Coordinates of C-alpha atoms (C1' of nucleotides) in Angstrom, one line a residue:
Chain A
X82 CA 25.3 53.1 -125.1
X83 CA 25.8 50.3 -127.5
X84 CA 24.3 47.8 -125.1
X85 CA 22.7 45.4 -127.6
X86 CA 20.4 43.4 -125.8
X87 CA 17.4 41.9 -126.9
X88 CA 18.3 38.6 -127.0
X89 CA 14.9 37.3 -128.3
X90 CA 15.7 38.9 -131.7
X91 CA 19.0 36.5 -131.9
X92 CA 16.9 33.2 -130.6
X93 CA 14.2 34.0 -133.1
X94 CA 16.5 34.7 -136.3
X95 CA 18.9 31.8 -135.4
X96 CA 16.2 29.3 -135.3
X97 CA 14.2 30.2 -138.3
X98 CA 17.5 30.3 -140.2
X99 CA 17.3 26.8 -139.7
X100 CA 13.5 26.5 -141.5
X101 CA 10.1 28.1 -140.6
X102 CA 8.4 28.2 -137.3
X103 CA 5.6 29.6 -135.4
X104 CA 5.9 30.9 -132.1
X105 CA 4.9 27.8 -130.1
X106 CA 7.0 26.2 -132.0
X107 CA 10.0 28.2 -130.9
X108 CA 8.9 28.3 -127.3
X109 CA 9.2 24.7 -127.4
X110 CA 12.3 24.3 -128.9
X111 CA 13.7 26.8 -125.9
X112 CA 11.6 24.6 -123.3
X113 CA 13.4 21.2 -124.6
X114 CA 16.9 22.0 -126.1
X115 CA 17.5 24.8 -124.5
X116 CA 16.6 24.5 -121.0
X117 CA 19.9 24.4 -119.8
X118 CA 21.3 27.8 -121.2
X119 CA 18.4 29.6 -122.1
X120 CA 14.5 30.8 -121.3
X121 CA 11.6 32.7 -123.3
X122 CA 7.7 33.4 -122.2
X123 CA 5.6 34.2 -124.5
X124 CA 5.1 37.6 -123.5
X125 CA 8.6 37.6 -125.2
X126 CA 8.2 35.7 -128.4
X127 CA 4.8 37.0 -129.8
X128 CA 5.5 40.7 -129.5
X129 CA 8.8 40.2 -131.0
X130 CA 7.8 38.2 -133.9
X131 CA 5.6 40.8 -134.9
X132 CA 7.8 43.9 -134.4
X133 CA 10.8 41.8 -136.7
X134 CA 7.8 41.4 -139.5
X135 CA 7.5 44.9 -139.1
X136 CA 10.9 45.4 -139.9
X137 CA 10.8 43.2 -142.7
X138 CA 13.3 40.7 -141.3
X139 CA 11.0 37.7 -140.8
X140 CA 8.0 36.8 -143.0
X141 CA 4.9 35.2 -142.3
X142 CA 4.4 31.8 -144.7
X143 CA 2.1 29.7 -145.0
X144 CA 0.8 26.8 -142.6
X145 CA 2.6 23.4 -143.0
X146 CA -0.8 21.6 -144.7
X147 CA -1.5 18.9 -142.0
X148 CA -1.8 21.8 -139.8
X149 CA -4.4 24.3 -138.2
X150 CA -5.0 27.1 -140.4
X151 CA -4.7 29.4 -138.0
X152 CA -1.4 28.5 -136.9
X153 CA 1.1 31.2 -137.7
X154 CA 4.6 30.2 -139.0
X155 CA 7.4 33.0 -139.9
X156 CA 10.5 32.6 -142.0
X157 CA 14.0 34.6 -142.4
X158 CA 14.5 37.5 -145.1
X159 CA 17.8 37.9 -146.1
X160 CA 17.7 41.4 -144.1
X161 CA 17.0 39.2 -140.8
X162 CA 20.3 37.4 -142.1
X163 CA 22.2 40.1 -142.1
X164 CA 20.7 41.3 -138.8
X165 CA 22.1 37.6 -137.4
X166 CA 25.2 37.7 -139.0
X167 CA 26.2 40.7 -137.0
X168 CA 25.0 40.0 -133.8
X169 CA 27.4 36.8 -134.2
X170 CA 30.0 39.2 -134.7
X171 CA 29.8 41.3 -131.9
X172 CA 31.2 39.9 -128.3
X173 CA 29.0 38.3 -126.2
X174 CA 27.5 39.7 -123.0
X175 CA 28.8 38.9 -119.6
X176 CA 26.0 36.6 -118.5
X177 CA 24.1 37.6 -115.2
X178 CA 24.0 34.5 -113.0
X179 CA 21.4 34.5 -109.7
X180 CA 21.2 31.2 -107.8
X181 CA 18.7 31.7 -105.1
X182 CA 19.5 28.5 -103.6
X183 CA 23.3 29.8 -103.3
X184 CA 22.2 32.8 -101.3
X185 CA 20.3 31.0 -99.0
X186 CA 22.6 28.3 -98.3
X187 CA 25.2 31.0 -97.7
X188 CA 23.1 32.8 -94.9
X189 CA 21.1 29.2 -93.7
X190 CA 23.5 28.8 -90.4
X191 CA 20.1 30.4 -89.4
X192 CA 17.9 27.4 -90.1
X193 CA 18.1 23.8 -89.3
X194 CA 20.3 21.6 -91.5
X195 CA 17.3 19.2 -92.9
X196 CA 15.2 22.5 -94.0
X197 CA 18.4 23.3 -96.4
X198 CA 19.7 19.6 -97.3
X199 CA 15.5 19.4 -98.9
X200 CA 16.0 22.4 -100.5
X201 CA 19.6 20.9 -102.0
X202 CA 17.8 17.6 -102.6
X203 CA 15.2 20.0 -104.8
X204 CA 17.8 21.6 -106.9
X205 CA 19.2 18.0 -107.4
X206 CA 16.0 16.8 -108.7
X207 CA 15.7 19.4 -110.9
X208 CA 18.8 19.5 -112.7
X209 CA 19.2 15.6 -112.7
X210 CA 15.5 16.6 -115.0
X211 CA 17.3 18.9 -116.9
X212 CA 20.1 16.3 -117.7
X213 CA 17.7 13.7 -118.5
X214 CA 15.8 16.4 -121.6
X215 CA 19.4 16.9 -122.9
X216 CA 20.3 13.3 -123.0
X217 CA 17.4 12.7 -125.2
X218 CA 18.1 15.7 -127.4
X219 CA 21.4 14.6 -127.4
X220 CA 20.0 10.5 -128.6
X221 CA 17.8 13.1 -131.0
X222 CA 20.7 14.3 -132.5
X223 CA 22.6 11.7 -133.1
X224 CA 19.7 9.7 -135.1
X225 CA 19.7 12.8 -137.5
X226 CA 23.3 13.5 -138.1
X227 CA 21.8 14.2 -141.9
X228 CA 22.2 17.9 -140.9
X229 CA 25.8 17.9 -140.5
X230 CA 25.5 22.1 -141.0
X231 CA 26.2 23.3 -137.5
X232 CA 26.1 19.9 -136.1
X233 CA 29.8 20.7 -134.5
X234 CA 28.5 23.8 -132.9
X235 CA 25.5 22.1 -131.8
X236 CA 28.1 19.4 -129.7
X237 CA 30.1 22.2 -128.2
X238 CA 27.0 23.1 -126.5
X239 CA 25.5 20.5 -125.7
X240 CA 29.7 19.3 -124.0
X241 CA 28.9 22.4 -121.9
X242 CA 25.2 21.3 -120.8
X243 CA 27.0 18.1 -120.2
X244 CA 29.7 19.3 -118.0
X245 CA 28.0 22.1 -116.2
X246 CA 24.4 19.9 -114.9
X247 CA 26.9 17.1 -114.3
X248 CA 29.2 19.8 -111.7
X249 CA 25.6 20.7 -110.5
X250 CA 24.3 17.0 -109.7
X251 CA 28.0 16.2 -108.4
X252 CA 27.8 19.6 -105.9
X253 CA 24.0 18.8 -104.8
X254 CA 25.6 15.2 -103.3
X255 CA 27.9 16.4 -101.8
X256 CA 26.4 19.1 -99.7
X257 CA 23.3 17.2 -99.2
X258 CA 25.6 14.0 -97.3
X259 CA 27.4 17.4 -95.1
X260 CA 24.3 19.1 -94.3
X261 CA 23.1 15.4 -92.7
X262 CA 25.8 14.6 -91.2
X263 CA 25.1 18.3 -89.5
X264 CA 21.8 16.7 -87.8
Chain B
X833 CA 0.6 33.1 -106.6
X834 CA 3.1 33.1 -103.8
X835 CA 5.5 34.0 -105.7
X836 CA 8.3 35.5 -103.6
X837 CA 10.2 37.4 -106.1
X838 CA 12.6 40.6 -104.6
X839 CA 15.8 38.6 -103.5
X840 CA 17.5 42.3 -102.8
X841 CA 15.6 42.3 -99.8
X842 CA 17.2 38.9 -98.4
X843 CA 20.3 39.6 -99.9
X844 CA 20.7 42.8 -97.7
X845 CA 19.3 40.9 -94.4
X846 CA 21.6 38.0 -94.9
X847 CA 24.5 40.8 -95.2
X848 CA 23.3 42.8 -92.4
X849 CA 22.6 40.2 -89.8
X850 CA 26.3 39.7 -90.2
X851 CA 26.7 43.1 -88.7
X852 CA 25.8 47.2 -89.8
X853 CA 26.6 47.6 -93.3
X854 CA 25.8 50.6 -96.0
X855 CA 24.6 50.3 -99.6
X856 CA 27.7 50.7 -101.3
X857 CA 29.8 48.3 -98.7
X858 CA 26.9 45.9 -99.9
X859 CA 27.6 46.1 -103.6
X860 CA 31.0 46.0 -102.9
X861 CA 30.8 42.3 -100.9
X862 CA 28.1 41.2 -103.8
X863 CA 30.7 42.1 -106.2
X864 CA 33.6 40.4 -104.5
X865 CA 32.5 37.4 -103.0
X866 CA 29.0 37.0 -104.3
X867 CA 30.1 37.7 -108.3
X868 CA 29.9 34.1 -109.1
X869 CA 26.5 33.3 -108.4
X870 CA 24.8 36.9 -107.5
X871 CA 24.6 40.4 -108.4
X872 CA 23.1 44.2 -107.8
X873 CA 22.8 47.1 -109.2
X874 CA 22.7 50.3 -106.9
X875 CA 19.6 51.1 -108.1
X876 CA 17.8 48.1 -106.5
X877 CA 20.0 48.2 -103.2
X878 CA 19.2 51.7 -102.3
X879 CA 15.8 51.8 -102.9
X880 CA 15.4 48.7 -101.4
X881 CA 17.3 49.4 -98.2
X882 CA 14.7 52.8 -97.3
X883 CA 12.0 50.4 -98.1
X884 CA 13.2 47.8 -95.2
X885 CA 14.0 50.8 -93.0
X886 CA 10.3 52.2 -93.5
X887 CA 8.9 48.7 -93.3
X888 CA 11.1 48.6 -89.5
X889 CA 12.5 45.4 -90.6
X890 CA 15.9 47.1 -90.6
X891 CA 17.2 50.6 -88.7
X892 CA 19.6 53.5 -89.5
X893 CA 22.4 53.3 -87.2
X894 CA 25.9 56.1 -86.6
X895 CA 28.3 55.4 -88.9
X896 CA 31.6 54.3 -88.2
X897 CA 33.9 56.3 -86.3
X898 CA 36.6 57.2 -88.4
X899 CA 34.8 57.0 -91.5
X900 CA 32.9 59.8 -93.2
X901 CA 29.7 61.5 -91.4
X902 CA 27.2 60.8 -94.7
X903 CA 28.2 57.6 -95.0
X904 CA 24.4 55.7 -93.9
X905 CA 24.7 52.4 -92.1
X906 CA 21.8 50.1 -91.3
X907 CA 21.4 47.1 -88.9
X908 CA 18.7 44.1 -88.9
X909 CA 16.2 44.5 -86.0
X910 CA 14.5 41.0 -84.8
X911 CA 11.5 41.7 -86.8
X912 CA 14.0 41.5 -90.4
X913 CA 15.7 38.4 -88.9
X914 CA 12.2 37.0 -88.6
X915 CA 11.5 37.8 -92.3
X916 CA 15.0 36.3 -93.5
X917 CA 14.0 33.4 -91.1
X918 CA 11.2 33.0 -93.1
X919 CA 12.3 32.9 -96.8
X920 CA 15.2 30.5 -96.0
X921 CA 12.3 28.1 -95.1
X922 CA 10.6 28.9 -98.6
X923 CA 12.4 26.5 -101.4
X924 CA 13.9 28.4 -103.6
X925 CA 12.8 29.0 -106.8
X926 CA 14.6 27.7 -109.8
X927 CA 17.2 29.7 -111.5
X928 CA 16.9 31.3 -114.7
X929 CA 19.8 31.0 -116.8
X930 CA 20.9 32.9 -119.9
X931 CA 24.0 32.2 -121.7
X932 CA 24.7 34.7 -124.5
X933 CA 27.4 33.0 -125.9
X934 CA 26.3 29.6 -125.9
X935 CA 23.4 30.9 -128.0
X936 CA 25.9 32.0 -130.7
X937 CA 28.1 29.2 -130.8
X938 CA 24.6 27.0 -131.3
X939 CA 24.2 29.4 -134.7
X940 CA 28.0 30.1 -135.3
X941 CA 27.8 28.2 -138.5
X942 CA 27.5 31.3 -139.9
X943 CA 30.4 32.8 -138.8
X944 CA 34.2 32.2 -139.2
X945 CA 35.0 29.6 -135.9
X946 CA 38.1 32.2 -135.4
X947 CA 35.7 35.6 -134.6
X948 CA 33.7 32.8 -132.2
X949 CA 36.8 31.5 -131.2
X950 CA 37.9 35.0 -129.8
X951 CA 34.5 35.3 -128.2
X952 CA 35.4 31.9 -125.9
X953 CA 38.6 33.4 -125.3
X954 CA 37.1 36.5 -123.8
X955 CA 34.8 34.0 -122.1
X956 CA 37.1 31.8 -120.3
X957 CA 39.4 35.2 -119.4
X958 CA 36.2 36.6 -117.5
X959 CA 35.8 33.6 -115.4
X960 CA 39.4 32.6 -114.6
X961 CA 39.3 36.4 -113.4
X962 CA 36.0 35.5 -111.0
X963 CA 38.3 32.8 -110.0
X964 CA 41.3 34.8 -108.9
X965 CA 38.8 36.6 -106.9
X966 CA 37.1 33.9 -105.4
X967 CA 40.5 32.2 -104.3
X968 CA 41.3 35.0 -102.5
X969 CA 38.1 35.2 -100.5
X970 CA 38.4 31.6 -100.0
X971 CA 42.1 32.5 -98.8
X972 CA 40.6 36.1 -96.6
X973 CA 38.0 33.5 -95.2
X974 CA 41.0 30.7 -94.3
X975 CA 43.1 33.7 -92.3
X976 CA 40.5 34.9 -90.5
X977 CA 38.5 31.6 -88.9
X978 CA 37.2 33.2 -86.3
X979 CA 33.8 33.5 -87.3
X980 CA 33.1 30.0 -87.4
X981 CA 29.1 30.9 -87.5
X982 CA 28.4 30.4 -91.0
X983 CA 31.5 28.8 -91.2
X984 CA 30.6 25.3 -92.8
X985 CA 28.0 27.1 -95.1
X986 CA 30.5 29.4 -97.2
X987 CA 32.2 26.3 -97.6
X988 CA 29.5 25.0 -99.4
X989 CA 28.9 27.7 -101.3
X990 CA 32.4 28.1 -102.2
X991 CA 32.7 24.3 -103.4
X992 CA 30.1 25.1 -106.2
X993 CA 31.9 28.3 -107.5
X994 CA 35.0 26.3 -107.2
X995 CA 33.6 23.0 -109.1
X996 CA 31.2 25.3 -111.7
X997 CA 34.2 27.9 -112.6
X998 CA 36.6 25.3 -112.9
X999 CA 34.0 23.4 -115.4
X1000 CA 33.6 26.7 -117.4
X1001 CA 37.2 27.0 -117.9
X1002 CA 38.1 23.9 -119.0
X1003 CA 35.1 23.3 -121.3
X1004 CA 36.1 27.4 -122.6
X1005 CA 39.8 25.2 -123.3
X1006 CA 38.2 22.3 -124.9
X1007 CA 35.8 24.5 -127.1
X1008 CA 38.9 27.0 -128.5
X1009 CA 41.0 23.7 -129.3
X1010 CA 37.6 22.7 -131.5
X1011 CA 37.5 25.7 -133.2
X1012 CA 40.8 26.8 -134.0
X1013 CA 41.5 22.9 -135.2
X1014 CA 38.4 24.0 -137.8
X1015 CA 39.9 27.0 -139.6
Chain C
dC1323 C1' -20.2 17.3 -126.1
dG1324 C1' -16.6 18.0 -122.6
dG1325 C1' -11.9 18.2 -121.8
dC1326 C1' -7.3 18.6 -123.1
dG1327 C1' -3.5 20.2 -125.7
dC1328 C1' -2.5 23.3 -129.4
dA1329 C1' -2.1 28.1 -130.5
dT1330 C1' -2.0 33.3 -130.4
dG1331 C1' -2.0 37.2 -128.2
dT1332 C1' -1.9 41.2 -124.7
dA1333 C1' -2.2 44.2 -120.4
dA1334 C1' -0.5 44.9 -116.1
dC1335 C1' 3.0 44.4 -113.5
dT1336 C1' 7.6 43.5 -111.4
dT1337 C1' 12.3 43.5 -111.9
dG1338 C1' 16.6 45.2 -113.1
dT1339 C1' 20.0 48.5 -115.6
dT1340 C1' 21.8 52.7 -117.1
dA1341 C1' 22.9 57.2 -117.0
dC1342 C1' 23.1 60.9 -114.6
dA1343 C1' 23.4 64.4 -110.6
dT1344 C1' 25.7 65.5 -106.5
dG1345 C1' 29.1 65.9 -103.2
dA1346 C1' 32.8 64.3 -99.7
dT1347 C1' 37.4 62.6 -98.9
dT1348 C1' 42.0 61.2 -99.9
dC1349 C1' 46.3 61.3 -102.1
dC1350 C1' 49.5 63.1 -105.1
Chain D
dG576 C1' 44.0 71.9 -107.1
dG577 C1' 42.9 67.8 -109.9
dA578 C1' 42.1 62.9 -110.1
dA579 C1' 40.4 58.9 -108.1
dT580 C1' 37.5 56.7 -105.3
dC581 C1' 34.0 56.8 -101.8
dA582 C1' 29.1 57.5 -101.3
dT583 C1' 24.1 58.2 -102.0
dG584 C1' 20.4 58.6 -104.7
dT585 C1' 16.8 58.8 -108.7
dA586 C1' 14.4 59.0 -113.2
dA587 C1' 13.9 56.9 -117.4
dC588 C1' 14.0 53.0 -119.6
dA589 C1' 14.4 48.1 -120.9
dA590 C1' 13.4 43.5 -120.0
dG591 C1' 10.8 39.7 -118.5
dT592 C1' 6.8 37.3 -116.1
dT593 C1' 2.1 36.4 -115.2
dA594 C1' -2.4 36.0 -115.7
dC595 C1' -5.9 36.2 -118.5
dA596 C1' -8.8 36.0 -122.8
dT597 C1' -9.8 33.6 -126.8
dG598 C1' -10.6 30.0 -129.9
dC599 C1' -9.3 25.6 -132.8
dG600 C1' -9.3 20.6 -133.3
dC601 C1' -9.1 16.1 -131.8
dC602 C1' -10.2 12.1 -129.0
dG603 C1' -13.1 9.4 -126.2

DNA sequence: CGGCGCATGTAACTTGTTACATGATTCC
DNA sequence: GGAATCATGTAACAAGTTACATGCGCCG
């Protein structure tokens, strides 16, 4: 019991606390800031968007002008604040991490070195992408310091993103110079 | 398409073709020495293990002498090393990460930084606990060299839970300093 | 007017967790 | 004999992805 869950909820409430959005808009926001510590579908966002207007913590508003009509954007209700407020205070969930890559590399003795130094040389590429994303949010940031509100909180992340992709870049060198000097 | 999805399955070849092993001394090792970058849940190993057995990529075999009679032990027949052959060719696909409490520090604005603080606290105790028990698998592995098969490749695997948990402590250090410094 | 990116949504599916039931063995 | 741990299993549920359907609006 008591197993909160339902992250999307959180993502949702926290980012409209911080002005209106539509769906898309929060998928994107996930996709680009939050790559490194974070993921939605949409099979996640839509569904939940309209079961928290159900509940009457999020309201629909109307479309920036500029914009398609039929582009859907929400807004918090006090009640989703509240709702926010309280997840904050509860402790965070151990976080479930899977790295594929790990488990192979752990087991690859069976295979020949180049097959697995690629499949390093892969992960590399991808995170050196992910650490390329951040830097520009990070450039973003820092040309709109106007919104000083959680602009500390926002640079604690983003120190972690920093640290964590550089470890991963750092790691992927490493192993990919030992598995060719295997050859 | 070709999506390859079910990482149980490889996870218990991988384990097996290091010799006959049950469910539960599976979970066990994945807690232990996997916990850093892997994890299951009973209810995927043990379905998952009479699924390889009635697929004949894997076979019951007596259990251990000196251990109890309905304890089940299974061990890889060549057509499962074939299949694990064949997904450590596959690359691997990219990890989905989900970080709980980075998502609240990125909204803790609206908390006091003294109830987040105590969340980073419990934070960096859970992963200098993973590792305490990773150095002493890293110190099991060291006493019993031996097995120098997949020798070089635990290595590897090690050096990123070393580098990564080492990362998240400090930065857990770093963050608490920030946020008690705010109150 | 065709293609692309924007935009919303959902149904079917896979994956993974939790809670529970059951019982053996060991150690005090 | 009671508690802890070993051990196997499953049913109900929750979470998450994918593939698809649909249509707007802009640009060339």
């Amino acid at each position: 019991m008591r197993t909160s869950r339902n992250k999307t909820r959180y993502l949702i409430l926290g980012l409209l606390n911080e002005g209106p959005l539509s769906g898309y808009d929060i998928k994107k926001i996930v996709d680009w800031r939050f790559s490194y510590f974070w993921s939605e579908s949409y099979g996640q966002i839509y569904p939940e968007l309209a079961r928290l207007e159900a509940e009457g913590l999020i309201g629909a508003c109307k479309a920036d002008e500029g914009s398609r009509k039929d582009k859907k954007r929400y807004q918090i209700k006090s009640e989703g604040l509240i709702e926010l407020k309280k997840w904050l205070a509860e402790p965070a969930e151990k976080e479930v991490v899977r790295i594929e890559l790990l488990l192979k590399l752990y087991f690859s003795n069976l295979t020949a070195p180049e097959v697995m130094a690629d499949q390093v040389k892969e992960f590399e590429i991808s995170h050196k992408r992910q650490l390329e994303l951040f830097k520009q949010f990070e450039q973003q940031l820092a040309e709109t310091k106007q919104l000083g509100d959680n602009h500390d909180e926002i640079l604690m992340v983003l120190s972690f993103g920093q640290k964590v992709l550089v470890s991963y870049v750092e790691w992927s060198r490493d192993v990919i110079k030992k598995l060719e000097e295997k050859r």
